[in-house]
Short mmCIF file of C-alpha atoms in Angstrom, two decimals:
data_model
loop_
_atom_site.label_atom_id
_atom_site.label_comp_id
_atom_site.label_asym_id
_atom_site.label_seq_id
_atom_site.Cartn_x
_atom_site.Cartn_y
_atom_site.Cartn_z
CA MET A 1 0.23 -0.48 0.16
CA ARG A 2 1.52 3.13 -0.92
CA GLU A 3 1.40 6.39 1.59
CA GLN A 4 -0.25 8.21 -0.83
CA GLU A 5 -3.21 6.19 -0.70
CA LEU A 6 -3.35 6.73 2.95
CA VAL A 7 -2.86 10.40 3.03
CA GLY A 8 -5.78 12.16 4.38
CA ARG A 9 -7.42 8.63 6.35
CA GLU A 10 -8.90 10.47 9.28
CA ARG A 11 -6.42 9.73 12.70
CA GLN A 12 -7.47 7.38 15.62
CA THR A 13 -6.80 7.49 18.80
CA ALA A 14 -6.97 3.63 21.21
CA ASP A 15 -9.90 3.23 23.27
CA PHE A 16 -8.83 0.63 24.55
CA VAL A 17 -9.47 -0.75 28.27
CA LEU A 18 -6.11 -2.84 29.20
CA THR A 19 -6.66 -5.46 31.65
CA GLU A 20 -4.39 -4.93 34.97
CA HIS A 21 -1.74 -7.94 32.52
CA GLN A 22 -1.86 -5.18 29.82
CA ARG A 23 -1.58 -2.38 31.83
CA SER A 24 1.46 -3.67 33.86
CA ALA A 25 3.42 -4.09 30.88
CA ALA A 26 2.74 -0.84 29.33
CA SER A 27 3.80 0.29 31.97
CA GLN A 28 7.38 -1.22 32.46
CA LEU A 29 7.82 -0.34 29.44
CA GLY A 30 6.99 3.03 29.31
CA ALA A 31 9.11 3.25 31.58
CA ALA A 32 12.47 1.64 29.63
CA LEU A 33 12.01 3.88 27.14
CA GLY A 34 15.97 5.98 27.35
CA LYS A 35 17.47 2.68 28.11
CA PRO A 36 19.23 -0.23 26.77
CA GLY A 37 16.55 -3.32 27.84
CA ILE A 38 15.09 -6.82 26.35
CA PHE A 39 11.64 -7.25 26.94
CA PHE A 40 9.97 -10.20 26.09
CA LEU A 41 6.09 -9.29 25.46
CA GLY A 42 4.54 -13.23 25.00
CA GLY A 43 0.55 -14.38 24.18
CA PRO A 44 -1.69 -15.92 22.46
CA SER A 45 -3.56 -13.73 19.65
CA GLY A 46 -6.17 -11.17 20.99
CA SER A 47 -3.79 -11.46 24.43
CA GLY A 48 -3.27 -7.64 23.38
CA LYS A 49 0.17 -7.22 22.10
CA SER A 50 -0.24 -4.89 19.85
CA GLU A 51 -1.71 -2.37 21.73
CA VAL A 52 0.76 -2.60 24.90
CA TYR A 53 3.60 -1.70 22.83
CA GLU A 54 1.41 0.32 20.42
CA ARG A 55 1.24 3.03 23.50
CA ALA A 56 5.35 2.31 24.10
CA ILE A 57 5.45 3.49 20.84
CA GLU A 58 2.74 6.49 21.32
CA ARG A 59 5.58 7.37 24.10
CA ALA A 60 7.98 7.85 22.47
CA LEU A 61 6.63 9.33 19.34
CA ALA A 62 5.85 12.02 22.15
CA GLY A 63 9.35 11.90 23.07
CA GLU A 64 10.30 12.74 19.38
CA LYS A 65 11.78 9.76 18.92
CA GLN A 66 12.17 6.52 16.04
CA ILE A 67 10.78 4.12 16.10
CA LEU A 68 12.09 0.44 14.28
CA ILE A 69 9.18 -2.06 14.20
CA LEU A 70 11.07 -5.60 12.37
CA VAL A 71 8.48 -8.20 10.90
CA PRO A 72 9.33 -11.58 9.28
CA GLN A 73 7.51 -11.03 6.10
CA ILE A 74 7.11 -8.18 2.81
CA ASP A 75 3.24 -9.19 3.73
CA ASP A 76 3.37 -8.76 7.07
CA ALA A 77 4.67 -4.70 6.71
CA ASN A 78 2.21 -4.53 4.01
CA ALA A 79 -1.19 -5.27 7.30
CA LEU A 80 1.03 -3.45 9.31
CA ILE A 81 0.76 0.44 7.30
CA ALA A 82 -2.67 0.99 7.40
CA PRO A 83 -3.65 0.76 10.92
CA PHE A 84 -0.44 2.27 11.63
CA ALA A 85 -1.28 5.24 10.05
CA ARG A 86 -4.77 5.49 11.55
CA ARG A 87 -3.55 5.74 14.73
CA PHE A 88 -0.18 7.27 14.21
CA GLY A 89 -0.33 9.31 11.30
CA VAL A 90 0.59 8.75 7.75
CA GLU A 91 3.12 11.71 7.90
CA ASN A 92 5.49 9.63 10.43
CA LEU A 93 5.32 6.22 8.35
CA CYS A 94 7.72 4.60 5.71
CA ILE A 95 8.34 1.36 4.74
CA LEU A 96 11.96 -0.84 3.96
CA HIS A 97 11.81 -3.79 2.14
CA SER A 98 13.17 -5.81 -0.51
CA ALA A 99 9.61 -5.44 -2.94
CA ILE A 100 9.92 -1.52 -3.06
CA SER A 101 12.28 0.36 -5.95
CA PRO A 102 15.66 1.73 -5.71
CA ALA A 103 14.74 5.54 -5.67
CA GLU A 104 11.47 4.33 -2.81
CA ARG A 105 14.59 3.07 -0.90
CA ALA A 106 16.76 6.10 -1.61
CA ALA A 107 13.60 7.97 -0.63
CA VAL A 108 12.73 6.60 2.18
CA TRP A 109 16.53 5.72 3.86
CA ARG A 110 17.01 9.93 3.53
CA SER A 111 14.11 10.50 5.18
CA VAL A 112 14.96 8.06 8.15
CA HIS A 113 18.40 10.05 8.21
CA GLU A 114 17.20 13.01 8.25
CA GLY A 115 14.85 11.99 11.20
CA ARG A 116 11.34 13.04 9.12
CA LYS A 117 9.74 9.89 9.46
CA LYS A 118 9.66 8.48 12.73
CA ILE A 119 8.37 5.37 12.47
CA ILE A 120 9.82 2.71 10.09
CA ILE A 121 8.20 -1.19 9.15
CA ALA A 122 10.63 -2.90 8.06
CA THR A 123 12.14 -6.46 7.18
CA ARG A 124 15.69 -7.77 8.41
CA SER A 125 16.98 -4.96 6.34
CA GLY A 126 15.75 -2.51 8.11
CA VAL A 127 18.39 -3.26 10.93
CA LEU A 128 20.39 -1.47 8.46
CA ALA A 129 18.71 1.92 7.24
CA PRO A 130 20.18 5.15 8.78
CA PHE A 131 18.37 5.94 12.45
CA ALA A 132 18.98 9.77 13.06
CA ASP A 133 16.78 9.31 16.95
CA LEU A 134 15.92 5.29 17.38
CA GLY A 135 14.03 5.13 20.42
CA LEU A 136 12.26 1.81 20.76
CA ILE A 137 12.21 -1.73 18.34
CA VAL A 138 9.55 -3.58 18.25
CA VAL A 139 10.35 -7.13 16.67
CA GLU A 140 7.36 -9.46 15.89
CA ARG A 141 7.43 -13.12 15.43
CA GLU A 142 10.69 -12.79 17.17
CA HIS A 143 11.49 -16.86 16.76
CA ASP A 144 10.95 -16.89 12.66
CA ASP A 145 13.74 -17.57 10.71
CA SER A 146 13.46 -14.86 8.09
CA PHE A 147 14.96 -12.72 10.42
CA VAL A 148 18.56 -14.38 8.94
CA GLU A 149 20.45 -12.53 5.91
CA GLU A 150 21.67 -16.27 4.10
CA GLN A 151 24.00 -14.19 1.51
CA MET A 152 26.51 -11.88 2.21
CA PRO A 153 26.80 -9.93 4.06
CA ARG A 154 25.33 -12.28 6.42
CA TYR A 155 23.66 -11.41 10.80
CA ASP A 156 20.45 -12.06 12.04
CA ALA A 157 18.45 -9.01 12.13
CA ARG A 158 16.91 -10.11 16.27
CA GLU A 159 20.84 -9.77 17.52
CA ALA A 160 21.27 -7.06 15.01
CA ALA A 161 17.75 -4.87 17.04
CA ILE A 162 19.07 -6.18 20.60
CA GLU A 163 22.59 -4.46 19.61
CA LEU A 164 21.30 -1.30 18.35
CA SER A 165 19.24 -1.06 21.40
CA ARG A 166 22.20 -1.14 23.01
CA LEU A 167 24.06 1.50 20.85
CA TRP A 168 20.97 3.89 20.95
CA SER A 169 20.31 2.84 24.90
CA CYS A 170 16.65 2.36 23.79
CA PRO A 171 14.94 -1.16 24.66
CA THR A 172 13.72 -3.76 21.81
CA ILE A 173 10.61 -5.68 22.47
CA LEU A 174 10.57 -8.76 21.29
CA VAL A 175 6.65 -10.19 20.78
CA ASP A 176 4.90 -13.56 19.47
CA HIS A 177 2.66 -15.31 21.32
CA ILE A 178 5.87 -17.96 22.56
CA PRO A 179 8.82 -17.28 22.75
CA SER A 180 12.01 -19.41 20.87
CA LEU A 181 14.28 -21.27 22.44
CA ARG A 182 16.54 -19.17 22.39
CA ALA A 183 14.23 -16.09 23.96
CA TYR A 184 13.11 -18.49 26.74
CA PHE A 185 17.04 -19.67 28.01
CA GLN A 186 17.77 -15.83 27.99
CA ILE A 187 14.30 -15.19 30.47
CA ARG A 188 15.53 -17.96 32.50
CA GLU A 189 19.34 -16.52 32.68
CA LYS A 190 17.70 -12.82 33.19
CA GLN A 191 18.95 -11.39 30.51
CA ILE A 192 15.63 -10.73 29.08
CA THR A 193 12.48 -9.44 30.96
CA LEU A 194 9.41 -11.41 30.38
CA LEU A 195 6.11 -9.38 30.08
CA PRO A 196 3.23 -12.58 30.27
CA LEU A 197 -0.48 -11.57 28.46
CA PRO A 198 -2.77 -14.94 29.47
CA ASN A 199 -5.36 -16.01 27.86
CA PRO A 200 -7.66 -13.19 26.31
CA VAL A 201 -12.14 -14.24 27.62
CA LYS A 202 -13.05 -12.71 24.02
CA ALA A 203 -16.33 -13.58 22.52
CA ASP A 204 -14.72 -13.36 18.97
CA ARG A 205 -11.71 -15.83 20.50
CA HIS A 206 -11.62 -20.06 19.52
CA GLU A 207 -9.23 -21.77 21.27
CA PRO A 208 -8.71 -24.16 17.78
CA THR A 209 -8.98 -27.65 18.55
CA ILE A 210 -5.32 -30.37 17.65
CA LYS A 211 -6.05 -33.90 16.03
CA ILE A 212 -2.77 -35.98 16.07
CA ILE A 213 -3.19 -38.30 13.22
CA ASP A 214 -1.57 -41.75 13.03
CA LEU A 215 -0.60 -42.24 9.65
CA SER A 216 0.78 -45.96 11.23
CA SER A 217 -2.69 -46.94 11.89
CA PRO A 218 -4.23 -49.18 8.67
CA HIS A 219 -7.34 -46.84 9.08
CA SER A 220 -5.37 -43.14 8.67
CA ARG A 221 -3.19 -44.63 5.69
CA ALA A 222 -2.50 -42.15 2.73
CA ARG A 223 -4.91 -43.46 -0.52
CA GLY A 224 -3.21 -40.30 -2.83
CA GLU A 225 0.54 -39.14 -2.55
CA ASN A 226 0.09 -37.15 0.53
CA LEU A 227 -3.64 -37.01 2.92
CA GLY A 228 -4.75 -40.26 4.63
CA ASP A 229 -8.79 -41.09 4.64
CA GLN A 230 -8.94 -39.07 8.24
CA LEU A 231 -7.37 -35.48 6.72
CA ARG A 232 -9.44 -36.22 3.40
CA TYR A 233 -12.77 -37.23 4.93
CA ALA A 234 -12.14 -33.59 7.48
CA LEU A 235 -11.40 -31.46 4.10
CA GLU A 236 -14.09 -32.87 1.95
CA GLU A 237 -16.73 -31.80 5.05
CA ASN A 238 -15.48 -28.07 5.11
CA ILE A 239 -15.51 -27.71 1.45
CA ARG A 240 -19.52 -28.85 1.59
CA ALA A 241 -19.67 -26.79 4.59
CA LYS A 242 -17.67 -23.20 2.06
CA ARG A 243 -14.71 -22.56 4.90
CA GLN A 244 -11.92 -22.19 4.38
CA ALA A 245 -8.92 -24.69 4.41
CA ILE A 246 -5.23 -24.42 4.40
CA LEU A 247 -2.49 -27.26 3.76
CA ILE A 248 0.99 -27.17 4.89
CA LEU A 249 4.39 -28.70 3.83
CA ASN A 250 7.72 -28.17 5.12
CA ARG A 251 9.76 -26.04 3.21
CA ARG A 252 13.13 -27.37 4.95
CA GLY A 253 11.64 -30.60 4.34
CA GLY A 254 12.12 -33.92 2.33
CA GLY A 255 15.28 -36.49 1.90
CA THR A 256 15.24 -38.57 4.93
CA LEU A 257 14.33 -41.74 5.51
CA LEU A 258 11.35 -42.90 8.32
CA CYS A 259 9.63 -46.36 8.64
CA PRO A 260 5.77 -46.10 7.78
CA ASP A 261 5.11 -48.44 10.73
CA CYS A 262 6.63 -46.30 13.71
CA GLY A 263 7.82 -43.59 12.41
CA TYR A 264 12.33 -44.77 13.00
CA THR A 265 14.61 -42.32 10.97
CA PRO A 266 18.00 -43.31 11.66
CA LYS A 267 20.07 -40.25 13.21
CA CYS A 268 24.04 -39.70 13.09
CA PRO A 269 25.24 -41.35 16.49
CA SER A 270 27.53 -38.13 16.22
CA CYS A 271 25.54 -35.42 15.92
CA GLU A 272 22.15 -36.32 16.99
CA VAL A 273 20.39 -34.82 13.75
CA SER A 274 18.71 -37.14 10.27
CA LEU A 275 20.94 -38.27 7.57
CA ILE A 276 19.62 -37.61 4.17
CA TRP A 277 20.13 -39.53 1.77
CA PHE A 278 21.33 -39.68 -1.66
CA GLU A 279 19.57 -42.04 -3.59
CA ALA A 280 22.52 -41.71 -6.12
CA ARG A 281 24.61 -43.11 -4.40
CA LYS A 282 22.47 -45.38 -2.16
CA LYS A 283 23.74 -43.74 0.82
CA LEU A 284 23.02 -41.83 4.16
CA GLN A 285 25.15 -39.04 5.12
CA CYS A 286 24.92 -36.50 8.25
CA ARG A 287 24.79 -33.04 7.15
CA GLN A 288 27.76 -31.56 9.56
CA CYS A 289 30.22 -34.25 10.05
CA GLY A 290 29.89 -36.39 6.80
CA HIS A 291 29.26 -39.75 8.73
CA THR A 292 27.37 -41.81 5.93
CA GLU A 293 25.93 -45.62 5.83
CA ASP A 294 24.00 -48.07 4.63
CA SER A 295 20.42 -48.16 4.28
CA PRO A 296 19.38 -50.39 7.07
CA ALA A 297 17.13 -53.48 5.15
CA ARG A 298 14.87 -53.64 8.55
CA CYS A 299 13.31 -51.45 10.45
CA PRO A 300 15.92 -51.28 13.17
CA SER A 301 12.94 -50.31 15.65
CA CYS A 302 10.28 -52.34 14.78
CA LEU A 303 12.00 -54.92 12.37
CA GLY A 304 9.65 -53.58 9.77
CA PRO A 305 9.91 -54.33 6.53
CA GLY A 306 12.07 -51.55 4.99
CA LEU A 307 12.51 -47.46 5.66
CA ARG A 308 10.62 -44.90 2.80
CA VAL A 309 12.16 -41.14 1.65
CA MET A 310 9.39 -38.43 2.97
CA ARG A 311 9.30 -36.30 -0.70
CA TYR A 312 6.99 -34.65 -0.55
CA GLY A 313 5.22 -31.16 -2.65
CA THR A 314 3.33 -28.59 -3.20
CA GLN A 315 2.14 -29.01 -6.76
CA SER A 316 1.35 -32.60 -6.28
CA LEU A 317 -0.25 -31.82 -3.17
CA GLU A 318 -2.46 -28.98 -4.97
CA GLN A 319 -3.46 -31.37 -8.00
CA GLU A 320 -4.99 -34.13 -5.10
CA VAL A 321 -7.03 -30.87 -3.82
CA ARG A 322 -7.98 -29.91 -6.81
CA ALA A 323 -9.36 -33.15 -7.57
CA ILE A 324 -10.98 -33.19 -4.12
CA VAL A 325 -13.04 -29.66 -4.73
CA GLU A 326 -14.38 -30.30 -8.06
CA LYS A 327 -15.94 -33.05 -6.25
CA THR A 328 -18.12 -30.84 -4.86
CA PHE A 329 -17.88 -27.78 -7.35
CA PRO A 330 -16.83 -29.20 -10.91
CA GLN A 331 -15.61 -25.25 -11.53
CA SER A 332 -12.78 -24.91 -9.23
CA ALA A 333 -10.04 -23.23 -10.93
CA HIS A 334 -10.29 -20.18 -8.50
CA LEU A 335 -11.24 -22.03 -5.23
CA VAL A 336 -7.24 -24.02 -4.71
CA GLY A 337 -4.14 -21.88 -4.28
CA ARG A 338 -1.14 -22.08 -3.94
CA LEU A 339 1.69 -20.42 -1.90
CA ASP A 340 5.33 -21.45 -2.17
CA ALA A 341 8.94 -20.41 -2.56
CA ASP A 342 8.00 -20.91 -6.67
CA THR A 343 4.80 -19.02 -6.39
CA ALA A 344 5.55 -16.43 -4.37
CA LYS A 345 8.21 -15.37 -7.14
CA ASP A 346 5.02 -13.62 -8.76
CA LYS A 347 3.78 -10.38 -6.93
CA LYS A 348 0.61 -10.41 -9.50
CA ASN A 349 -0.24 -14.34 -8.46
CA VAL A 350 0.58 -13.67 -5.03
CA ALA A 351 -1.50 -10.39 -4.81
CA GLN A 352 -4.42 -12.22 -6.62
CA ILE A 353 -4.13 -15.58 -4.19
CA HIS A 354 -4.67 -12.32 -1.52
CA LYS A 355 -7.58 -11.05 -2.81
CA ASP A 356 -9.56 -14.62 -3.59
CA TRP A 357 -9.01 -15.47 0.08
CA ASP A 358 -9.93 -12.49 1.71
CA SER A 359 -13.20 -11.92 -0.87
CA GLY A 360 -13.02 -15.83 0.45
CA LYS A 361 -13.62 -17.11 -3.48
CA MET A 362 -10.95 -19.32 -2.37
CA LEU A 363 -11.83 -22.74 -0.86
CA VAL A 364 -8.34 -23.92 0.47
CA LEU A 365 -4.71 -23.13 0.30
CA VAL A 366 -1.53 -24.73 0.08
CA GLY A 367 1.58 -24.36 0.71
CA THR A 368 4.89 -24.23 3.08
CA GLN A 369 5.73 -22.08 6.32
CA LEU A 370 5.55 -18.56 3.98
CA ILE A 371 1.20 -18.94 5.14
CA GLY A 372 1.62 -16.63 8.08
CA SER A 373 -0.47 -15.20 9.69
CA ARG A 374 -1.17 -12.88 6.91
CA PHE A 375 -4.42 -15.75 6.23
CA ALA A 376 -6.18 -16.07 9.48
CA SER A 377 -9.61 -15.66 8.62
CA LYS A 378 -13.11 -16.27 10.20
CA SER A 379 -14.30 -18.73 7.82
CA LEU A 380 -11.54 -20.63 8.26
CA GLY A 381 -11.79 -24.60 9.52
CA LEU A 382 -8.53 -27.06 8.77
CA VAL A 383 -4.89 -26.03 9.03
CA GLY A 384 -3.73 -29.21 7.97
CA VAL A 385 -0.09 -30.69 8.37
CA VAL A 386 0.58 -33.08 5.77
CA SER A 387 3.90 -34.60 7.16
CA ALA A 388 4.54 -33.73 10.74
CA ASP A 389 7.93 -35.64 10.05
CA SER A 390 9.19 -34.04 7.27
CA PHE A 391 9.11 -30.87 10.53
CA LEU A 392 10.59 -33.89 13.07
CA ALA A 393 13.32 -35.51 11.31
CA ALA A 394 14.63 -31.93 9.20
CA PRO A 395 18.72 -32.46 9.36
CA HIS A 396 20.11 -29.70 11.39
CA TYR A 397 19.64 -29.06 15.74
CA ARG A 398 17.11 -26.86 15.44
CA ALA A 399 14.52 -28.69 14.16
CA LEU A 400 12.44 -29.62 17.03
CA GLU A 401 12.26 -26.62 18.01
CA ASN A 402 11.29 -25.40 14.75
CA ALA A 403 8.53 -28.07 14.72
CA PHE A 404 7.21 -26.74 17.84
CA THR A 405 7.00 -22.96 16.77
CA ASP A 406 5.84 -23.97 12.97
CA PHE A 407 2.64 -26.09 14.36
CA ALA A 408 2.11 -23.35 17.30
CA ASP A 409 2.04 -20.77 14.06
CA MET A 410 -0.65 -22.28 12.09
CA SER A 411 -2.69 -23.64 15.90
CA GLY A 412 -2.73 -19.76 15.67
CA LEU A 413 -4.88 -19.09 12.70
CA LEU A 414 -7.50 -20.49 14.01
CA THR A 415 -7.75 -18.50 16.32
CA ARG A 416 -10.27 -15.78 14.78
CA ALA A 417 -12.01 -18.86 13.17
CA LYS A 418 -16.04 -18.53 13.72
CA PRO A 419 -17.11 -21.74 15.15
CA ALA A 420 -13.76 -22.93 16.41
CA GLY A 421 -11.68 -24.69 13.63
CA THR A 422 -8.83 -27.60 14.11
CA LEU A 423 -5.50 -28.51 12.92
CA TYR A 424 -5.04 -31.58 12.00
CA ILE A 425 -1.48 -33.01 12.55
CA GLN A 426 -0.88 -36.70 10.35
CA THR A 427 2.46 -38.37 11.35
CA PHE A 428 3.75 -41.79 11.51
CA ARG A 429 5.09 -41.12 14.74
CA ALA A 430 2.03 -39.80 16.79
CA GLU A 431 3.56 -41.16 20.11
CA HIS A 432 6.38 -38.74 19.83
CA PRO A 433 6.01 -35.95 23.34
CA LEU A 434 5.82 -33.24 21.13
CA PHE A 435 2.39 -33.09 20.28
CA GLU A 436 1.17 -33.23 24.14
CA ARG A 437 3.37 -30.77 24.94
CA LEU A 438 2.15 -28.68 21.86
CA LYS A 439 -1.64 -29.33 22.86
CA HIS A 440 -1.38 -27.50 25.94
CA PHE A 441 1.00 -25.34 24.43
CA ASP A 442 3.54 -26.34 27.66
CA TYR A 443 6.59 -24.56 25.68
CA GLN A 444 7.83 -24.46 28.93
CA ASN A 445 8.66 -28.48 29.50
CA PHE A 446 9.40 -28.57 25.61
CA TYR A 447 11.77 -26.11 26.02
CA GLU A 448 13.74 -28.08 29.09
CA GLN A 449 14.03 -31.36 27.29
CA GLU A 450 15.02 -29.13 24.58
CA LEU A 451 17.97 -27.51 26.77
CA SER A 452 18.63 -31.04 27.86
CA GLU A 453 19.29 -32.60 24.90
CA ARG A 454 21.46 -29.34 22.91
CA LYS A 455 23.61 -28.93 26.57
CA LYS A 456 24.27 -32.83 26.23
CA PHE A 457 25.42 -32.90 22.32
CA HIS A 458 27.22 -29.45 23.09
CA TYR A 459 24.64 -27.16 20.28
CA PRO A 460 23.45 -23.42 21.99
CA PRO A 461 22.83 -22.44 23.38
CA PHE A 462 25.48 -23.74 25.71
CA VAL A 463 28.31 -23.82 22.67
CA ARG A 464 28.73 -20.87 19.39
CA LEU A 465 28.65 -22.34 16.45
CA LEU A 466 30.99 -21.30 13.34
CA ARG A 467 30.80 -22.46 9.83
CA VAL A 468 33.18 -22.64 7.26
CA ASN A 469 32.68 -22.81 3.45
CA ILE A 470 36.12 -23.16 1.42
CA THR A 471 35.08 -22.75 -2.37
CA GLY A 472 37.23 -23.07 -5.88
CA GLY A 473 40.12 -25.00 -6.07
CA GLU A 474 41.28 -27.55 -4.63
CA PRO A 475 38.06 -26.93 -1.81
CA ARG A 476 39.10 -30.66 -0.13
CA ARG A 477 42.11 -30.47 0.45
CA GLU A 478 42.35 -26.58 1.22
CA ALA A 479 39.30 -27.53 3.71
CA ALA A 480 41.82 -30.22 5.48
CA ALA A 481 44.56 -27.36 5.67
CA VAL A 482 41.57 -25.04 7.39
CA THR A 483 41.37 -27.30 10.18
CA GLU A 484 44.63 -28.12 11.24
CA LYS A 485 44.92 -24.20 10.95
CA LEU A 486 41.97 -23.81 13.21
CA ARG A 487 42.94 -26.81 15.47
CA GLY A 488 46.41 -24.69 16.48
CA ILE A 489 44.35 -21.29 17.31
CA LEU A 490 41.24 -22.93 18.79
CA PRO A 491 40.60 -22.33 22.79
CA ALA A 492 40.85 -26.08 24.07
CA GLY A 493 37.30 -27.56 24.14
CA SER A 494 36.91 -26.19 21.43
CA GLU A 495 35.50 -29.21 18.55
CA ILE A 496 35.66 -29.28 14.71
CA ILE A 497 33.12 -31.16 12.90
CA GLY A 498 34.02 -32.04 8.86
CA PRO A 499 34.81 -31.09 7.19
CA THR A 500 32.79 -31.65 4.33
CA PRO A 501 30.69 -31.48 0.78
CA PRO A 502 27.25 -29.96 2.37
CA ALA A 503 24.37 -31.96 0.93
CA GLY A 504 23.95 -31.48 -3.07
CA THR A 505 27.80 -30.26 -4.33
CA HIS A 506 31.25 -30.62 -5.32
CA ASP A 507 32.50 -27.57 -5.51
CA GLN A 508 33.04 -26.19 -2.23
CA TRP A 509 33.53 -27.59 1.65
CA GLU A 510 32.57 -26.90 5.05
CA LEU A 511 32.93 -27.51 8.65
CA LEU A 512 31.30 -26.39 11.21
CA VAL A 513 33.50 -25.46 14.31
CA LYS A 514 31.53 -25.35 18.19
CA PHE A 515 33.66 -23.76 20.72
CA ALA A 516 32.36 -21.68 24.00
CA THR A 517 30.43 -19.11 24.37
CA ASN A 518 33.04 -16.94 26.36
CA ALA A 519 35.72 -18.49 24.25
CA PRO A 520 38.22 -16.11 23.17
CA ILE A 521 39.06 -15.78 19.71
CA ASP A 522 40.99 -14.17 18.34
CA SER A 523 39.24 -12.60 14.64
CA SER A 524 42.93 -11.31 13.32
CA SER A 525 43.89 -15.05 14.01
CA LEU A 526 40.64 -16.62 12.46
CA ARG A 527 40.98 -14.66 9.36
CA ARG A 528 44.31 -16.02 8.44
CA ALA A 529 43.68 -19.18 9.16
CA VAL A 530 40.89 -20.25 6.92
CA GLY A 531 41.95 -16.80 4.28
CA GLY A 532 39.94 -16.77 1.53
CA ALA A 533 36.76 -19.10 3.09
CA GLU A 534 33.13 -17.65 4.07
CA LEU A 535 32.92 -17.28 7.74
CA ASP A 536 29.02 -17.92 8.67
CA PRO A 537 29.22 -17.16 12.77
CA ASP A 538 26.03 -19.00 14.39
CA PRO A 539 23.95 -19.66 11.61
CA ALA A 540 20.65 -20.11 12.24
CA VAL A 541 18.80 -22.73 9.58
CA ARG A 542 21.09 -25.05 7.99
CA TRP A 543 22.90 -26.91 10.01
#
């Protein structure tokens, strides 16, 4: 939404009556202005998180300070423009993300640098803006991996926001329904102040039901490529009732093996992450340390007949859903949409998806985690996770944490549904303890167990990670040389995993360094040791 479209809209003031918890949180945030500090403002959808931090924005504006609002996706940024314009005045607002033109970006940067724009709504690159007098930072959905820039120069916008808080002596507010594991640990260690907002009692909020579908049961097996009988029947009923539905596949999943009888997935004996199946070599390999092994002829856990490769595609899911929809509505061209990495490249297509969804014309949307909170609606009756196992078995140490927060996000899509909707989760591992924690949104006990495992296998937040990427020339030989040089400069207790070629590549090798969070490492010595290799500190997703 362009600024000129909002000019002339009447500014609105809040008539929201705060609860005791909301009033306490707003008071603490107001008192924190002018001082560095990190707060986590947590609570379910409808708990008043936005109203609380918007009160802090009002106080910062009254002091002529600038406010940075960081959101994960462009959709999230666009969704904030209209309500913020109505409340704070369009003259105070600007927007920063990759979809604006270079000329628009230059104009925004000038206005921010000159202090003419006070509220900057931005995706991750907003942390690089040339602020004149920054007084408050808000990070919406702080657990989202979209805040990590994987291209050079690499940075984590969440961590950059916290550093800006120190540099500008202003508070940073991390906002989410539940904290990330990183934030939970920092709250536990008294590095972040927790501001909890409990469940609201509101007529327009309806708690969704969570149903776990056990695909290892013969009665639940998928007849099609993706949907088991239970989810298929639920979707058909939802369609007949003309309610909307969302079906989600994991954008990070695929390539791991799974036993369809008991849910067993092979893991690396050293790294405790899922092994990846390489079809060409007929081998299982660990992405981190390079450990390889053959696929077992029978399942080591239940002695079942064999393991199968987990590969799911949004296109095949879309076709399967279209066939289901056509049984009730033969003219189904616009009733089913797809939002994934491929379709999201077409801005016009994304805009049409939003239009069809908001109007109720689209009944079923299939895709990946790109389907965010923007698609919550009152007519949404069903959200389906097609393969929870592709989340649980993702080949990196954060797999279970990401699965829990992703599933919680999906449940949150249904909180506006009227009548209440249902989150269906298909899995071959229905007995996994994560699901019982999820049903009760018991993130505290889930995170405590996860932290225990992280400590046992030496993963963050108990250590720091550094990925070293070697390309060009003879990367295998150079990687071995870099490894030896690093052994000579790393502090005692450090660990080097690899080197190994990343999945699907032949012209580069990588190694992973684990070292204590307080380890004294000289950056100049480190740079000399790795030469021209690429350094990726605290890699967030791939490992």
